[in-house]
Amino acid sequence: MLRSVLRHGLTGVLLTSLIANAQARELDTAFGKVEVPDSPARVVTLYEGALDASVAAGITPIGAVATRGGNEVATYMSEHIDTRQLEMVGVARETNIEAVLRLQPDLILATPQLPEEQYRLLSRIAPTVVPESNGMSRERWKAESRLYGQALGKEAEVDEALESVEQRAAELNQRLSEAQVGGTAYLARWMPAGPMVMSTELFATGVLASTGISVEDERLVKEGSAHSDILSLENLSMIDGDWLFLATLNDEGQQALDAAEQSSAFTRLNVVQQGHVVPVNGQVWSSASGPLAAQAILDDIEKALLP
């Protein structure tokens, strides 16, 4: 069925691509060199970081995938674009290839984790840009953003957005130091089954560390993993540092957190008694990446630590 749809749909896409690729540039991607049009007009993003970088560069895609735990893109995007313009083409872990085909994109920006089989299908629809997956790293999102910027022909705009993030983080670092605010911090995502400690090598923990906070995971996160196993309430004391950033993805996670906050295991934490628990949006802190998400995280840090 899918191959039949592809066969018929590709005729129209091919005509569009021939026009768009009349002038093309070549990029190095995870699947080799890919020619992209100079001025892509119909962009589909299949990754939160690709959507963020596109919007930061001034390009509103025509299609995107829903954020983890939700049915739409992350809510913070509505501060920058009218998200009702975006056609949903799947979720973070599963792309709806037929939905992508219907949109007839001239450029697809995908996740570094895109399987090769999906890449082969998507690249028949439009040039598909997949960043190299070089393992987990706090800084990886910047290289991804720059590649998406190159694909869009908006290198300068993305560079400017990244420089703005770095400058603001440095300024916030200085202000926190002058206010003698700092210490250790943990980031945990609260799921319906309980909390998971997030790795220190993620986008959000990297942004947090850039402000001078010492981010820890108490070695509860295995190398190469994004988060720990679910912690019991009794083991919450293992992450009782100076600050605890608690992220929830949706109402179910929030309800579980609300219930846990009534437990003695939670209320006797030093970080709770000091009022240093910071509720944050998991759609930004544990799922997103990109210059706009980084600014949203810096907003949260500034508001919580420098009220």
Coordinates of C-alpha atoms in Angstrom, one line a residue:
M1 CA 0.0 0.0 0.0
L2 CA 2.7 2.4 1.1
R3 CA 4.8 1.7 -2.0
S4 CA 1.8 2.2 -4.2
V5 CA 1.1 5.6 -2.7
L6 CA 4.8 6.5 -3.1
R7 CA 4.8 5.4 -6.7
H8 CA 1.8 7.7 -7.6
G9 CA 2.7 10.5 -5.3
L10 CA 6.3 10.8 -6.4
T11 CA 5.3 12.0 -9.8
G12 CA 4.1 15.3 -8.5
V13 CA 6.9 15.5 -6.0
L14 CA 9.4 15.0 -8.7
L15 CA 8.2 17.9 -10.7
T16 CA 8.4 20.2 -7.7
S17 CA 11.9 18.9 -6.8
L18 CA 13.2 19.4 -10.4
I19 CA 12.2 23.1 -10.1
A20 CA 13.5 23.5 -6.5
N21 CA 16.7 21.7 -7.2
A22 CA 17.6 23.8 -10.3
Q23 CA 20.1 25.4 -7.9
A24 CA 21.2 23.0 -5.2
R25 CA 23.9 22.8 -2.6
E26 CA 25.6 19.7 -1.2
L27 CA 25.8 18.9 2.5
D28 CA 27.6 16.2 4.4
T29 CA 25.1 14.1 6.4
A30 CA 24.9 10.8 8.3
F31 CA 23.9 9.1 5.0
G32 CA 26.5 10.8 2.8
K33 CA 26.3 13.8 0.7
V34 CA 22.8 15.2 0.0
E35 CA 21.9 18.0 -2.4
V36 CA 19.4 20.5 -1.0
P37 CA 17.7 23.4 -2.8
D38 CA 19.0 26.9 -2.3
S39 CA 15.7 28.2 -1.0
P40 CA 13.5 25.5 0.3
A41 CA 9.9 26.6 0.5
R42 CA 8.2 23.4 1.8
V43 CA 10.1 22.1 4.8
V44 CA 9.0 19.2 6.9
T45 CA 10.8 18.6 10.3
L46 CA 10.8 15.1 11.9
Y47 CA 12.6 16.1 15.1
E48 CA 12.1 18.6 17.8
G49 CA 15.6 20.1 17.3
A50 CA 15.0 20.5 13.6
L51 CA 11.7 22.4 14.2
D52 CA 13.4 24.6 16.8
A53 CA 16.3 25.5 14.5
S54 CA 14.0 26.2 11.5
V55 CA 11.8 28.6 13.5
A56 CA 14.9 30.2 15.0
A57 CA 16.1 30.7 11.4
G58 CA 12.8 32.4 10.4
I59 CA 11.4 29.4 8.5
T60 CA 8.0 27.9 9.6
P61 CA 7.8 24.3 8.4
I62 CA 4.7 23.0 6.8
G63 CA 4.9 19.7 8.7
A64 CA 6.3 18.5 12.0
V65 CA 6.1 15.6 14.4
A66 CA 4.4 15.8 17.8
T67 CA 6.5 16.2 20.9
R68 CA 7.0 13.3 23.3
G69 CA 4.0 12.6 25.4
G70 CA 1.7 15.0 23.4
N71 CA -0.4 15.2 20.3
E72 CA 1.0 18.5 19.0
V73 CA 4.4 20.3 18.9
A74 CA 5.8 21.5 22.2
T75 CA 3.8 24.4 23.7
Y76 CA 6.7 26.8 23.8
M77 CA 6.7 26.9 20.0
S78 CA 3.4 28.8 20.0
E79 CA 5.4 31.8 21.4
H80 CA 7.2 32.0 18.1
I81 CA 4.8 30.7 15.4
D82 CA 1.2 29.9 14.8
T83 CA 1.5 26.2 15.4
R84 CA -1.9 25.6 13.8
Q85 CA -0.1 26.0 10.5
L86 CA 1.8 22.8 11.1
E87 CA 0.5 19.5 9.8
M88 CA 1.3 16.7 12.1
V89 CA 3.2 13.9 10.3
G90 CA 3.7 11.5 13.2
V91 CA 5.4 11.4 16.6
A92 CA 9.0 11.6 17.7
R93 CA 9.5 7.8 17.4
E94 CA 7.4 7.1 14.3
T95 CA 7.0 9.1 11.1
N96 CA 3.9 8.8 9.0
I97 CA 5.5 8.5 5.6
E98 CA 2.2 8.9 3.7
A99 CA 1.5 12.2 5.6
V100 CA 4.9 13.5 4.6
L101 CA 4.3 12.5 1.0
R102 CA 1.0 14.3 0.9
L103 CA 2.7 17.6 1.9
Q104 CA 5.1 17.3 -1.1
P105 CA 8.1 18.9 0.7
D106 CA 11.2 20.1 -1.0
L107 CA 13.3 19.5 2.1
I108 CA 13.0 17.1 5.1
L109 CA 15.0 17.6 8.3
A110 CA 15.2 14.5 10.3
T111 CA 16.6 13.2 13.6
P112 CA 20.1 11.8 14.0
Q113 CA 18.4 8.5 15.1
L114 CA 16.5 8.1 11.8
P115 CA 16.7 4.4 10.7
E116 CA 18.3 3.8 7.3
E117 CA 15.2 2.1 6.0
Q118 CA 13.1 5.2 6.7
Y119 CA 15.8 7.4 5.3
R120 CA 15.6 5.5 2.0
L121 CA 11.8 6.0 1.8
L122 CA 12.0 9.7 2.8
S123 CA 14.8 10.5 0.5
R124 CA 12.6 9.4 -2.4
I125 CA 10.2 12.1 -1.5
A126 CA 12.6 15.0 -1.0
P127 CA 16.3 15.6 0.0
T128 CA 16.5 14.4 3.6
V129 CA 19.1 15.8 6.0
V130 CA 20.1 13.6 8.9
P131 CA 22.9 14.9 11.3
E132 CA 25.7 12.5 12.3
S133 CA 24.9 10.7 15.5
N134 CA 28.1 11.1 17.5
G135 CA 26.8 9.8 20.8
M136 CA 25.5 11.8 23.7
S137 CA 27.0 15.2 24.3
R138 CA 25.9 18.5 25.8
E139 CA 27.1 20.4 22.8
R140 CA 25.8 18.1 20.0
W141 CA 22.6 20.1 19.6
K142 CA 24.7 23.1 18.4
A143 CA 26.2 21.1 15.5
E144 CA 22.8 19.8 14.6
S145 CA 21.3 23.3 14.5
R146 CA 24.1 24.5 12.3
L147 CA 23.5 21.6 9.8
Y148 CA 19.8 22.4 9.7
G149 CA 20.7 26.1 9.2
Q150 CA 22.9 25.1 6.2
A151 CA 20.2 23.0 4.8
L152 CA 17.8 25.9 5.0
G153 CA 20.3 28.4 3.5
K154 CA 20.1 30.2 6.9
E155 CA 23.6 29.6 8.3
A156 CA 23.9 33.2 9.5
E157 CA 20.5 33.3 11.2
V158 CA 21.3 30.0 13.2
D159 CA 24.8 31.2 14.1
E160 CA 23.3 34.4 15.4
A161 CA 20.7 32.5 17.5
L162 CA 23.4 30.2 19.0
E163 CA 25.7 33.2 19.8
S164 CA 22.7 34.8 21.6
V165 CA 22.3 31.7 23.7
E166 CA 26.0 31.6 24.6
Q167 CA 26.1 35.3 25.5
R168 CA 23.0 35.1 27.6
A169 CA 24.3 32.0 29.5
A170 CA 27.5 33.7 30.2
E171 CA 25.7 36.8 31.5
L172 CA 23.5 34.7 33.7
N173 CA 26.5 32.8 35.0
Q174 CA 28.0 36.1 36.1
R175 CA 24.8 37.3 37.7
L176 CA 24.4 34.0 39.6
S177 CA 28.0 34.2 40.8
E178 CA 27.6 37.8 42.0
A179 CA 24.4 36.8 43.9
Q180 CA 26.3 33.8 45.3
V181 CA 23.7 31.4 43.9
G182 CA 24.9 28.0 42.8
G183 CA 25.7 24.6 44.1
T184 CA 24.6 21.2 42.7
A185 CA 21.5 20.5 40.7
Y186 CA 19.6 17.5 39.4
L187 CA 17.2 17.3 36.6
A188 CA 14.5 14.6 37.0
R189 CA 11.5 13.7 34.7
W190 CA 8.5 12.6 36.6
M191 CA 6.6 9.9 34.9
P192 CA 3.3 8.2 36.0
A193 CA 5.5 5.4 37.5
G194 CA 7.9 7.8 39.2
P195 CA 11.0 9.9 38.7
M196 CA 13.9 9.3 36.4
V197 CA 17.2 11.2 36.8
M198 CA 18.3 12.7 33.5
S199 CA 21.8 12.4 32.2
T200 CA 24.3 15.2 32.6
E201 CA 25.1 14.9 28.9
L202 CA 21.8 16.1 27.6
F203 CA 20.8 19.4 25.9
A204 CA 18.9 20.8 29.0
T205 CA 21.5 19.7 31.6
G206 CA 24.2 21.3 29.3
V207 CA 22.3 24.6 29.2
L208 CA 21.9 24.4 33.0
A209 CA 25.6 23.8 33.4
S210 CA 26.5 26.7 31.2
T211 CA 25.2 29.0 33.8
G212 CA 27.7 27.7 36.4
I213 CA 25.5 25.2 38.2
S214 CA 27.1 21.9 38.9
V215 CA 24.8 19.3 37.3
E216 CA 25.0 15.8 38.8
D217 CA 23.3 12.4 38.1
E218 CA 24.8 10.6 41.1
R219 CA 26.0 7.9 38.6
L220 CA 22.4 6.6 38.4
V221 CA 22.4 7.0 34.6
K222 CA 24.3 4.4 32.6
E223 CA 26.8 5.6 30.0
G224 CA 25.0 6.3 26.8
S225 CA 21.5 6.5 28.4
A226 CA 19.4 9.6 28.6
H227 CA 18.0 8.8 32.0
S228 CA 18.1 6.4 35.0
D229 CA 15.6 3.7 35.8
I230 CA 12.6 4.8 37.8
L231 CA 13.6 5.8 41.3
S232 CA 11.5 4.8 44.3
L233 CA 10.4 7.6 46.6
E234 CA 12.7 6.2 49.3
N235 CA 15.6 6.7 47.0
L236 CA 14.8 10.4 46.3
S237 CA 17.4 11.3 49.0
M238 CA 20.1 10.3 46.5
I239 CA 19.3 13.4 44.4
D240 CA 18.9 15.8 47.4
G241 CA 21.3 18.5 46.2
D242 CA 21.0 22.3 46.3
W243 CA 18.5 22.5 43.4
L244 CA 16.1 20.0 41.9
F245 CA 14.5 20.7 38.5
L246 CA 11.4 18.5 38.1
A247 CA 10.0 18.1 34.6
T248 CA 6.6 16.6 33.6
L249 CA 5.6 15.9 30.1
N250 CA 1.8 15.7 30.4
D251 CA -1.1 15.7 32.8
E252 CA -0.5 12.1 33.9
G253 CA 3.0 12.9 34.9
Q254 CA 1.9 16.0 36.7
Q255 CA -0.8 14.0 38.6
A256 CA 1.8 11.5 39.7
L257 CA 4.1 14.3 40.9
D258 CA 1.2 16.0 42.8
A259 CA 0.6 12.8 44.6
A260 CA 4.3 12.2 45.5
E261 CA 4.6 15.7 46.9
Q262 CA 2.3 14.7 49.7
S263 CA 4.5 11.9 50.8
S264 CA 6.9 12.2 53.7
A265 CA 9.8 10.9 51.5
F266 CA 9.4 14.0 49.4
T267 CA 8.7 16.6 52.0
R268 CA 11.7 15.7 54.2
L269 CA 14.1 16.4 51.4
N270 CA 16.4 19.3 52.2
V271 CA 15.9 20.7 48.7
V272 CA 12.1 20.7 49.3
Q273 CA 12.4 22.3 52.7
Q274 CA 14.6 25.1 51.3
G275 CA 12.1 25.8 48.6
H276 CA 14.6 24.9 45.9
V277 CA 12.4 22.5 43.8
V278 CA 11.8 24.1 40.4
P279 CA 8.9 22.7 38.4
V280 CA 9.7 22.9 34.6
N281 CA 8.1 21.9 31.4
G282 CA 9.3 18.5 30.3
Q283 CA 8.4 19.3 26.6
V284 CA 11.3 21.8 26.8
W285 CA 13.6 20.4 29.4
S286 CA 13.6 16.7 28.5
S287 CA 12.4 16.5 24.9
A288 CA 13.4 19.7 23.0
S289 CA 16.6 21.1 21.7
G290 CA 17.7 24.1 19.8
P291 CA 18.3 27.8 20.3
L292 CA 14.7 28.7 21.2
A293 CA 14.4 25.9 23.7
A294 CA 17.7 27.0 25.2
Q295 CA 16.4 30.5 25.7
A296 CA 13.3 29.1 27.4
I297 CA 15.4 27.1 29.8
L298 CA 17.5 30.1 30.6
D299 CA 14.2 32.0 31.2
D300 CA 13.3 29.3 33.8
I301 CA 16.7 29.4 35.5
E302 CA 16.7 33.1 35.8
K303 CA 13.2 33.2 37.1
A304 CA 13.8 30.5 39.7
L305 CA 17.3 31.3 40.9
L306 CA 17.2 35.1 40.6
P307 CA 13.6 36.0 41.5

